[in-house]
């Protein structure tokens, strides 16, 4: 496959940011090298070229950042009123809005998403900041009745938990980090952020901008570095009260183990193998592109990607053919190609992993309908894989059981609604899922019976912070969004007052 690619010129501010070349740790409001002075390259996945050099933080640096976050938590920041924190979030909203073009370009160059996709996330990002601004004045306890003798007044109060360790993945940090940043700023906590080694730049730039917007020093600190050193040091640090983690289930398990050190509270959004169920009565003009982009969006690097597409047997062949046609029509290109709809995978490692799953699928007897290969020509230096469709997949095959995190869609036929539900639930994961049908009663039955944290009907992947989403089973716990989100950053205190 060979699709040519073009590239739009970069914004002046992006060029200025990238011309620094080397980036330090951002601790206590200042950017500087780590203790060891070690650094590592981060690559542009569209070309395989070095994009920037990042400081490689270690345990000592994490400790310094945690101390800064603790001092800020116990300092003037704790006296900020909800209105002051809300005003800070509004200023954050405005500075992110003003600098969005730069942030979007940095993000696309760093993690590979096409610039059209990153630019179109502006509304979602700004909405998220507004959501958290609205939450900062919304923290409340209750007065409670009691059966105690005498005149005792009882109530519950909420207070910020303290220092948060935020371990951020690479599949969309520009927006994704706000589940954490917004909650920290709204609740009055402080944080140490450990961005993913493959995509740290939009996190660094965002926190720099927040300082320009009046963020006090030490409230948000960024330590770049590897997961096994900096991430692990953060997860086991005895003075971190809570970890918010989004990433693989395997790493999530390690974080759960490390949290035992000081009984850290955890919010975990982990892997998925989400079922997307298409009935024969569905409007295929919507279900075909909807299910396809439910997998291929962000080149399949979305935790709730609907990778297992269960299709009613009577339309399974037609559906597979149409979804393959759709996949062949997707324009693949480098992240700065304004016409690209899909970009590369994040890294060589991820490319090899996904290619090995494609090989496994073929060997297990699934039928490769389209894709299954690396992109050639102008794209051969980057980590591109053509959108891939397998048909005649069995739910027991590894490609239907294990998270691939790449643009690989499996069509699995079914005969009855009960069979679709049973197959959909036959997985360790429980993150997302969808159902496509004109029969709303049947849709509701599926919604009720599928064990996942979010379900979509006749659409895929819509998220609003007011509504939120979350995971169950091996996909994690601690909802993102909705009123419950901020509760994860607060603890509740029962108060007995003898009057
Ligand atoms: P992937 O395997 O897809 O890269 P990970 O779950 O390993 O996903 O990565 C998500 C985030 O977790 C990254 O910021 C990574 O550096 C971090 N991480 C990886 N290993 C660990 C670990 N042992 N402890 C803490 N964080 C880790």
XYZ file of C-alpha atoms and ligand atoms in Angstrom:
526
model
C 0.000 0.000 0.000
C 1.249 3.410 -0.839
C -0.646 6.561 -0.070
C 1.230 9.805 -0.432
C 1.283 12.315 2.341
C 1.642 16.078 2.603
C 2.401 18.330 5.531
C 1.034 21.709 6.597
C 3.486 24.336 7.960
C 3.721 24.529 11.739
C 2.414 27.398 13.809
C 5.132 29.881 14.864
C 4.523 29.082 18.559
C 4.919 25.340 17.925
C 8.250 25.948 16.193
C 9.380 28.070 19.107
C 8.434 25.349 21.596
C 10.086 22.565 19.579
C 13.238 24.602 18.942
C 14.109 24.188 22.623
C 14.962 20.574 21.755
C 15.541 19.550 25.341
C 12.981 19.598 28.177
C 13.487 19.217 31.899
C 11.313 18.156 34.792
C 8.760 20.710 35.928
C 8.929 20.750 39.718
C 7.762 23.555 41.993
C 7.059 25.808 39.028
C 10.554 25.543 37.536
C 11.857 23.452 34.661
C 15.237 21.860 35.252
C 17.256 18.680 34.795
C 16.779 15.559 36.869
C 19.264 14.576 39.573
C 21.006 12.035 37.332
C 21.098 14.440 34.362
C 20.047 11.519 32.161
C 17.721 12.095 29.218
C 16.005 10.111 26.474
C 14.648 10.719 22.967
C 11.001 10.966 22.106
C 10.214 10.183 18.459
C 7.764 11.448 15.899
C 5.873 8.216 15.089
C 4.977 9.458 11.600
C 8.643 9.507 10.570
C 10.646 7.679 13.253
C 12.748 10.841 13.665
C 13.754 12.320 17.011
C 11.301 15.037 18.040
C 12.723 16.068 21.410
C 14.926 15.019 24.303
C 13.301 14.603 27.696
C 14.788 14.457 31.172
C 14.709 10.917 32.561
C 13.402 11.350 36.080
C 14.186 8.738 38.722
C 13.190 7.939 42.285
C 15.042 10.959 43.710
C 13.250 13.300 41.312
C 9.878 11.753 42.116
C 10.612 12.269 45.786
C 11.497 15.932 45.206
C 8.285 16.435 43.217
C 6.175 14.725 45.912
C 7.730 16.988 48.559
C 6.877 20.046 46.440
C 3.310 18.790 46.005
C 2.993 18.097 49.754
C 4.332 21.541 50.669
C 1.900 23.181 48.232
C -0.971 21.102 49.610
C -0.218 22.253 53.121
C 0.589 25.832 52.119
C -1.426 28.751 50.826
C -3.246 26.587 48.242
C -5.300 24.953 51.007
C -6.708 28.375 51.851
C -7.971 29.068 48.328
C -11.746 29.413 48.291
C -13.848 27.385 45.839
C -14.388 30.626 43.893
C -10.642 31.176 43.585
C -10.091 27.628 42.330
C -13.008 28.067 39.935
C -11.544 31.338 38.645
C -8.200 29.584 38.099
C -9.995 26.939 36.033
C -11.664 29.655 33.954
C -8.262 31.255 33.342
C -6.952 27.794 32.429
C -9.838 27.451 29.978
C -8.950 30.755 28.330
C -5.216 30.143 28.077
C -5.748 26.649 26.659
C -8.237 28.058 24.163
C -5.791 30.787 23.076
C -2.884 28.367 22.726
C -4.859 25.453 21.371
C -3.298 25.431 17.877
C 0.167 25.036 19.351
C -0.958 22.360 21.809
C -2.727 20.414 19.064
C 0.336 20.447 16.811
C 2.643 19.379 19.635
C 0.270 16.535 20.487
C -0.065 15.327 16.891
C 3.678 15.420 16.231
C 4.378 13.624 19.495
C 1.776 10.847 19.484
C 0.804 10.636 15.828
C -2.918 11.444 15.795
C -3.858 13.294 12.587
C -3.997 17.035 13.125
C -7.649 17.099 11.990
C -8.524 14.729 14.854
C -6.523 16.674 17.440
C -7.973 19.995 16.313
C -11.479 18.618 16.512
C -10.926 17.715 20.174
C -10.876 21.412 21.134
C -14.558 21.534 22.101
C -14.302 18.368 24.210
C -11.224 19.675 26.004
C -12.707 23.075 26.803
C -15.961 21.467 27.950
C -13.997 19.313 30.352
C -12.338 22.359 31.950
C -15.734 24.068 32.278
C -17.139 20.911 33.872
C -14.417 20.891 36.534
C -14.790 24.644 37.087
C -18.464 23.992 37.876
C -17.531 21.197 40.290
C -15.198 23.259 42.475
C -18.148 24.976 44.180
C -20.079 21.763 44.396
C -18.306 19.949 47.198
C -20.711 19.250 50.029
C -21.398 16.953 52.968
C -24.677 16.344 54.790
C -26.223 16.917 58.170
C -27.361 13.523 59.411
C -29.930 12.367 61.930
C -28.781 10.146 64.785
C -30.161 8.082 67.644
C -27.645 9.166 70.240
C -28.672 10.181 73.742
C -28.379 13.889 74.515
C -28.079 16.760 72.102
C -25.584 15.547 69.511
C -25.467 17.101 66.052
C -23.955 14.886 63.372
C -22.733 15.658 59.904
C -20.396 14.514 57.158
C -17.732 16.740 55.621
C -15.584 16.314 52.535
C -11.909 17.218 52.333
C -9.275 16.892 49.593
C -7.269 13.628 49.894
C -3.881 15.307 49.411
C -1.144 14.489 46.907
C -2.257 12.685 43.761
C 0.071 10.639 41.570
C -1.160 10.921 38.000
C 0.179 8.281 35.604
C -0.841 9.305 32.122
C -0.956 7.174 28.935
C 0.240 8.143 25.471
C -2.953 7.713 23.455
C -4.273 11.277 23.863
C -2.732 13.122 26.808
C -3.735 16.601 25.618
C -7.376 15.897 26.485
C -7.014 12.819 28.711
C -4.822 14.545 31.317
C -7.739 16.854 32.160
C -9.651 14.096 33.960
C -6.826 14.459 36.428
C -5.809 18.124 36.227
C -9.396 19.347 36.391
C -10.192 17.217 39.429
C -6.984 18.221 41.234
C -7.647 21.925 40.713
C -11.359 21.704 41.512
C -10.862 19.674 44.698
C -7.848 21.497 46.153
C -5.498 18.509 45.893
C -1.996 18.731 44.414
C -0.292 16.310 42.020
C 2.804 14.791 40.538
C 2.220 13.832 36.918
C 4.172 11.098 35.155
C 3.353 11.323 31.449
C 4.039 8.386 29.138
C 7.585 8.285 27.772
C 6.261 8.311 24.175
C 4.017 11.382 24.590
C 5.016 13.823 27.311
C 5.179 17.130 25.445
C 1.538 18.223 25.599
C 1.532 17.557 29.360
C 4.674 19.650 29.901
C 3.353 22.494 27.749
C -0.082 22.444 29.392
C 1.373 22.710 32.895
C 3.696 25.516 31.760
C 0.683 27.423 30.442
C -1.224 26.822 33.676
C 1.592 28.504 35.580
C 1.168 31.489 33.251
C -2.531 31.422 34.187
C -1.675 31.773 37.880
C -1.250 28.183 39.058
C 0.714 28.312 42.327
C 4.122 26.615 42.326
C 4.117 23.007 43.433
C 0.403 22.352 42.833
C 1.115 20.478 39.574
C 4.545 18.940 38.989
C 5.647 16.913 35.975
C 8.317 14.206 36.103
C 9.062 12.688 32.702
C 10.754 9.307 32.553
C 10.087 5.614 32.168
C 7.214 3.685 33.681
C 9.436 1.118 35.333
C 11.546 3.751 37.146
C 9.659 7.066 37.543
C 6.149 5.561 37.304
C 6.924 2.756 39.736
C 8.574 5.193 42.182
C 5.439 7.338 42.151
C 3.144 4.330 42.614
C 5.010 3.165 45.711
C 5.841 6.567 47.219
C 4.643 6.584 50.849
C 3.569 10.229 50.756
C 1.304 9.959 47.710
C -2.313 9.583 48.843
C -3.922 8.496 45.660
C -3.032 7.277 42.177
C -5.064 8.045 39.087
C -3.912 5.703 36.361
C -4.991 5.060 32.804
C -3.144 2.345 30.924
C -2.843 -1.385 30.465
C -4.351 -3.929 32.847
C -0.906 -5.497 33.376
C 0.540 -2.180 34.600
C -2.638 -1.542 36.590
C -1.977 -4.760 38.542
C 1.527 -3.549 39.424
C 0.083 -0.252 40.625
C -2.481 -2.034 42.800
C 0.358 -4.034 44.380
C 2.495 -0.926 44.929
C -0.459 0.904 46.479
C -0.442 -1.509 49.439
C 2.596 0.337 50.870
C 0.436 3.115 52.305
C -3.088 1.989 51.358
C -3.303 4.445 48.467
C -6.682 5.101 46.993
C -6.839 4.261 43.301
C -8.717 5.252 40.199
C -7.895 2.868 37.389
C -8.997 2.938 33.799
C -7.475 -0.141 32.226
C -7.778 -2.239 29.088
C -10.819 -3.312 27.147
C -12.160 -5.705 24.537
C -15.468 -4.006 24.031
C -18.394 -5.694 22.273
C -20.178 -3.828 19.488
C -23.390 -5.685 18.582
C -25.025 -5.127 15.197
C -28.498 -6.544 14.541
C -29.866 -7.218 11.051
C -32.458 -4.439 11.420
C -29.812 -1.772 12.107
C -29.396 1.197 9.780
C -26.201 -0.059 8.161
C -25.453 3.330 6.616
C -24.750 4.414 10.209
C -23.681 1.109 11.781
C -20.914 0.399 9.236
C -18.966 3.665 9.653
C -19.898 3.808 13.346
C -18.562 0.358 14.152
C -15.530 0.884 11.897
C -14.509 4.139 13.553
C -15.345 2.593 16.932
C -12.191 0.554 16.288
C -10.078 2.526 13.827
C -10.307 5.979 15.480
C -6.890 6.984 16.841
C -5.543 3.921 14.950
C -7.250 1.633 17.456
C -5.406 3.136 20.401
C -8.475 3.803 22.545
C -9.199 1.719 25.616
C -12.914 1.412 24.879
C -12.431 0.585 21.164
C -15.248 -1.742 20.057
C -12.902 -4.376 18.688
C -15.287 -7.351 18.848
C -18.036 -6.596 16.355
C -20.808 -9.172 16.796
C -22.976 -9.198 13.664
C -26.275 -11.075 13.184
C -25.427 -13.987 10.906
C -27.871 -13.065 8.118
C -25.940 -9.844 7.411
C -22.446 -10.869 8.592
C -20.933 -11.294 5.106
C -22.492 -8.098 3.761
C -21.366 -6.221 6.885
C -17.785 -7.524 6.635
C -17.610 -6.483 2.975
C -18.994 -3.013 3.688
C -16.796 -2.375 6.690
C -13.760 -3.466 4.628
C -14.769 -1.048 1.853
C -14.994 1.701 4.445
C -11.574 0.751 5.844
C -9.971 0.832 2.394
C -11.338 4.338 1.863
C -9.773 5.810 4.999
C -6.955 8.215 4.208
C -3.807 7.327 6.131
C -1.113 9.938 6.509
C 1.479 11.585 8.667
C 0.048 13.469 11.599
C 0.568 16.903 10.043
C -1.082 15.931 6.748
C -4.288 18.005 6.903
C -6.226 15.359 4.958
C -5.128 12.369 7.036
C -7.934 10.572 8.856
C -5.688 8.012 10.542
C -2.082 8.314 11.653
C 0.599 5.886 12.774
C 0.787 3.779 15.914
C 2.717 5.309 18.761
C 5.958 3.316 18.496
C 7.929 0.574 16.827
C 7.157 -1.642 19.815
C 3.421 -1.161 19.376
C 3.701 -1.696 15.614
C 5.431 -5.038 16.162
C 2.841 -6.055 18.772
C -0.083 -5.296 16.475
C 1.560 -7.032 13.494
C 2.125 -10.106 15.623
C -1.588 -10.173 16.540
C -2.503 -9.936 12.846
C -0.286 -12.954 12.262
C -1.885 -14.801 15.188
C -5.380 -14.043 13.820
C -4.525 -15.502 10.423
C -2.943 -18.574 12.006
C -5.970 -19.097 14.260
C -8.161 -19.360 11.166
C -9.815 -15.946 11.024
C -10.320 -14.614 7.481
C -8.333 -11.478 6.648
C -10.707 -9.296 4.609
C -8.543 -6.195 4.265
C -5.414 -4.514 5.625
C -3.059 -6.657 7.653
C 0.063 -4.932 6.405
C 2.363 -2.007 7.072
C 1.967 1.025 4.876
C 4.714 1.431 2.288
C 6.054 4.263 0.117
C 6.239 7.644 1.812
C 4.856 6.151 5.015
C 7.319 3.287 5.362
C 9.509 5.159 7.877
C 6.607 5.665 10.283
C 4.668 3.117 12.322
C 1.659 2.790 10.019
C -0.628 -0.220 9.710
C -3.515 -0.348 7.247
C -6.936 -0.647 8.934
C -7.500 -4.383 9.223
C -10.726 -6.399 9.176
C -10.982 -10.070 10.111
C -14.221 -11.964 9.469
C -15.338 -15.413 10.693
C -13.679 -14.748 14.028
C -14.473 -16.999 16.978
C -14.819 -15.372 20.386
C -12.304 -17.879 21.770
C -9.493 -16.761 19.442
C -6.708 -14.686 20.944
C -7.510 -11.745 18.668
C -10.993 -11.731 20.272
C -9.766 -12.140 23.832
C -6.636 -10.001 24.150
C -6.375 -6.245 23.831
C -4.500 -5.421 20.599
C -4.558 -1.612 20.797
C -4.283 -1.237 17.052
C -6.558 -0.837 14.013
C -7.819 -4.430 13.982
C -11.548 -5.179 13.820
C -12.965 -8.686 14.285
C -16.382 -9.642 12.914
C -17.977 -12.425 14.962
C -21.350 -13.780 13.748
C -24.239 -14.574 16.118
C -27.792 -15.941 15.784
C -29.898 -14.726 18.720
C -29.969 -11.755 21.093
C -29.178 -14.035 24.049
C -26.179 -15.467 22.226
C -24.926 -11.939 21.414
C -25.200 -10.968 25.086
C -23.487 -14.150 26.278
C -20.620 -13.717 23.785
C -20.343 -10.012 24.571
C -19.920 -10.816 28.255
C -17.449 -13.630 27.616
C -14.374 -11.512 28.357
C -12.343 -10.458 31.359
C -12.859 -6.802 30.435
C -15.828 -4.507 31.063
C -15.197 -1.052 29.662
C -17.366 -0.089 26.681
C -19.919 -1.579 24.351
C -22.585 -0.694 21.822
C -25.693 -2.006 20.143
C -27.051 -1.063 16.723
C -30.746 -1.782 16.095
C -34.016 0.010 15.295
C -35.725 -2.018 18.052
C -35.299 0.091 21.195
C -36.625 -2.644 23.540
C -33.972 -5.012 22.289
C -31.351 -2.275 22.600
C -32.331 -1.726 26.234
C -32.199 -5.443 26.977
C -28.635 -5.555 25.650
C -27.680 -2.384 27.558
C -28.959 -3.914 30.791
C -27.337 -7.315 30.329
C -23.873 -6.381 29.096
C -21.402 -5.969 31.961
C -19.533 -2.793 31.035
C -19.067 0.687 32.456
C -20.458 2.473 29.388
C -22.886 1.476 26.615
C -23.792 3.290 23.430
C -26.937 2.759 21.336
C -26.726 3.504 17.606
C -23.491 5.450 18.134
C -20.006 4.770 19.458
C -17.551 6.593 21.681
C -19.557 9.683 22.681
C -18.304 11.066 25.989
C -19.515 14.058 27.990
C -17.913 14.942 31.337
C -21.342 15.594 32.865
C -22.241 11.957 32.164
C -18.841 10.276 32.281
C -17.845 6.643 31.885
C -15.916 4.015 33.777
C -14.890 0.413 33.828
C -15.830 -2.771 35.627
C -14.216 -6.251 35.820
C -10.563 -6.106 34.658
C -11.111 -2.673 33.098
C -10.713 -0.899 36.422
C -12.726 1.124 38.899
C -13.429 4.726 39.856
C -15.706 6.453 37.333
C -14.491 9.303 35.168
C -16.902 12.215 34.897
C -20.203 12.951 36.570
C -20.545 14.081 40.178
C -18.816 10.913 41.381
C -15.571 11.958 39.703
C -14.618 14.603 42.236
C -15.569 12.285 45.097
C -12.533 10.224 44.086
C -10.344 13.180 45.073
C -12.059 13.784 48.418
C -12.480 11.815 51.580
C -15.473 11.922 53.863
C -15.305 12.709 57.555
C -18.095 11.989 60.058
C -18.431 14.708 62.704
C -20.203 14.346 66.087
C -20.818 17.597 67.978
C -21.953 17.435 71.575
C -23.905 20.645 71.887
P 1.469 0.629 27.397
O 1.924 -0.768 27.703
O 0.363 0.655 26.430
O 2.566 1.611 27.130
P 1.264 1.216 30.154
O 0.099 0.860 30.979
O 2.519 0.441 30.371
O 0.751 1.143 28.699
O 1.610 2.762 30.281
C 0.755 3.745 30.781
C 1.530 4.620 31.730
O 1.989 3.825 32.823
C 2.783 5.269 31.144
O 2.924 6.580 31.679
C 3.893 4.375 31.652
O 5.134 5.030 31.726
C 3.382 4.027 33.021
N 3.953 2.795 33.611
C 4.446 1.713 32.968
N 4.890 0.782 33.850
C 4.662 1.277 35.090
C 4.877 0.799 36.424
N 5.438 -0.390 36.667
N 4.514 1.581 37.464
C 3.942 2.788 37.242
N 3.718 3.302 36.011
C 4.068 2.565 34.943
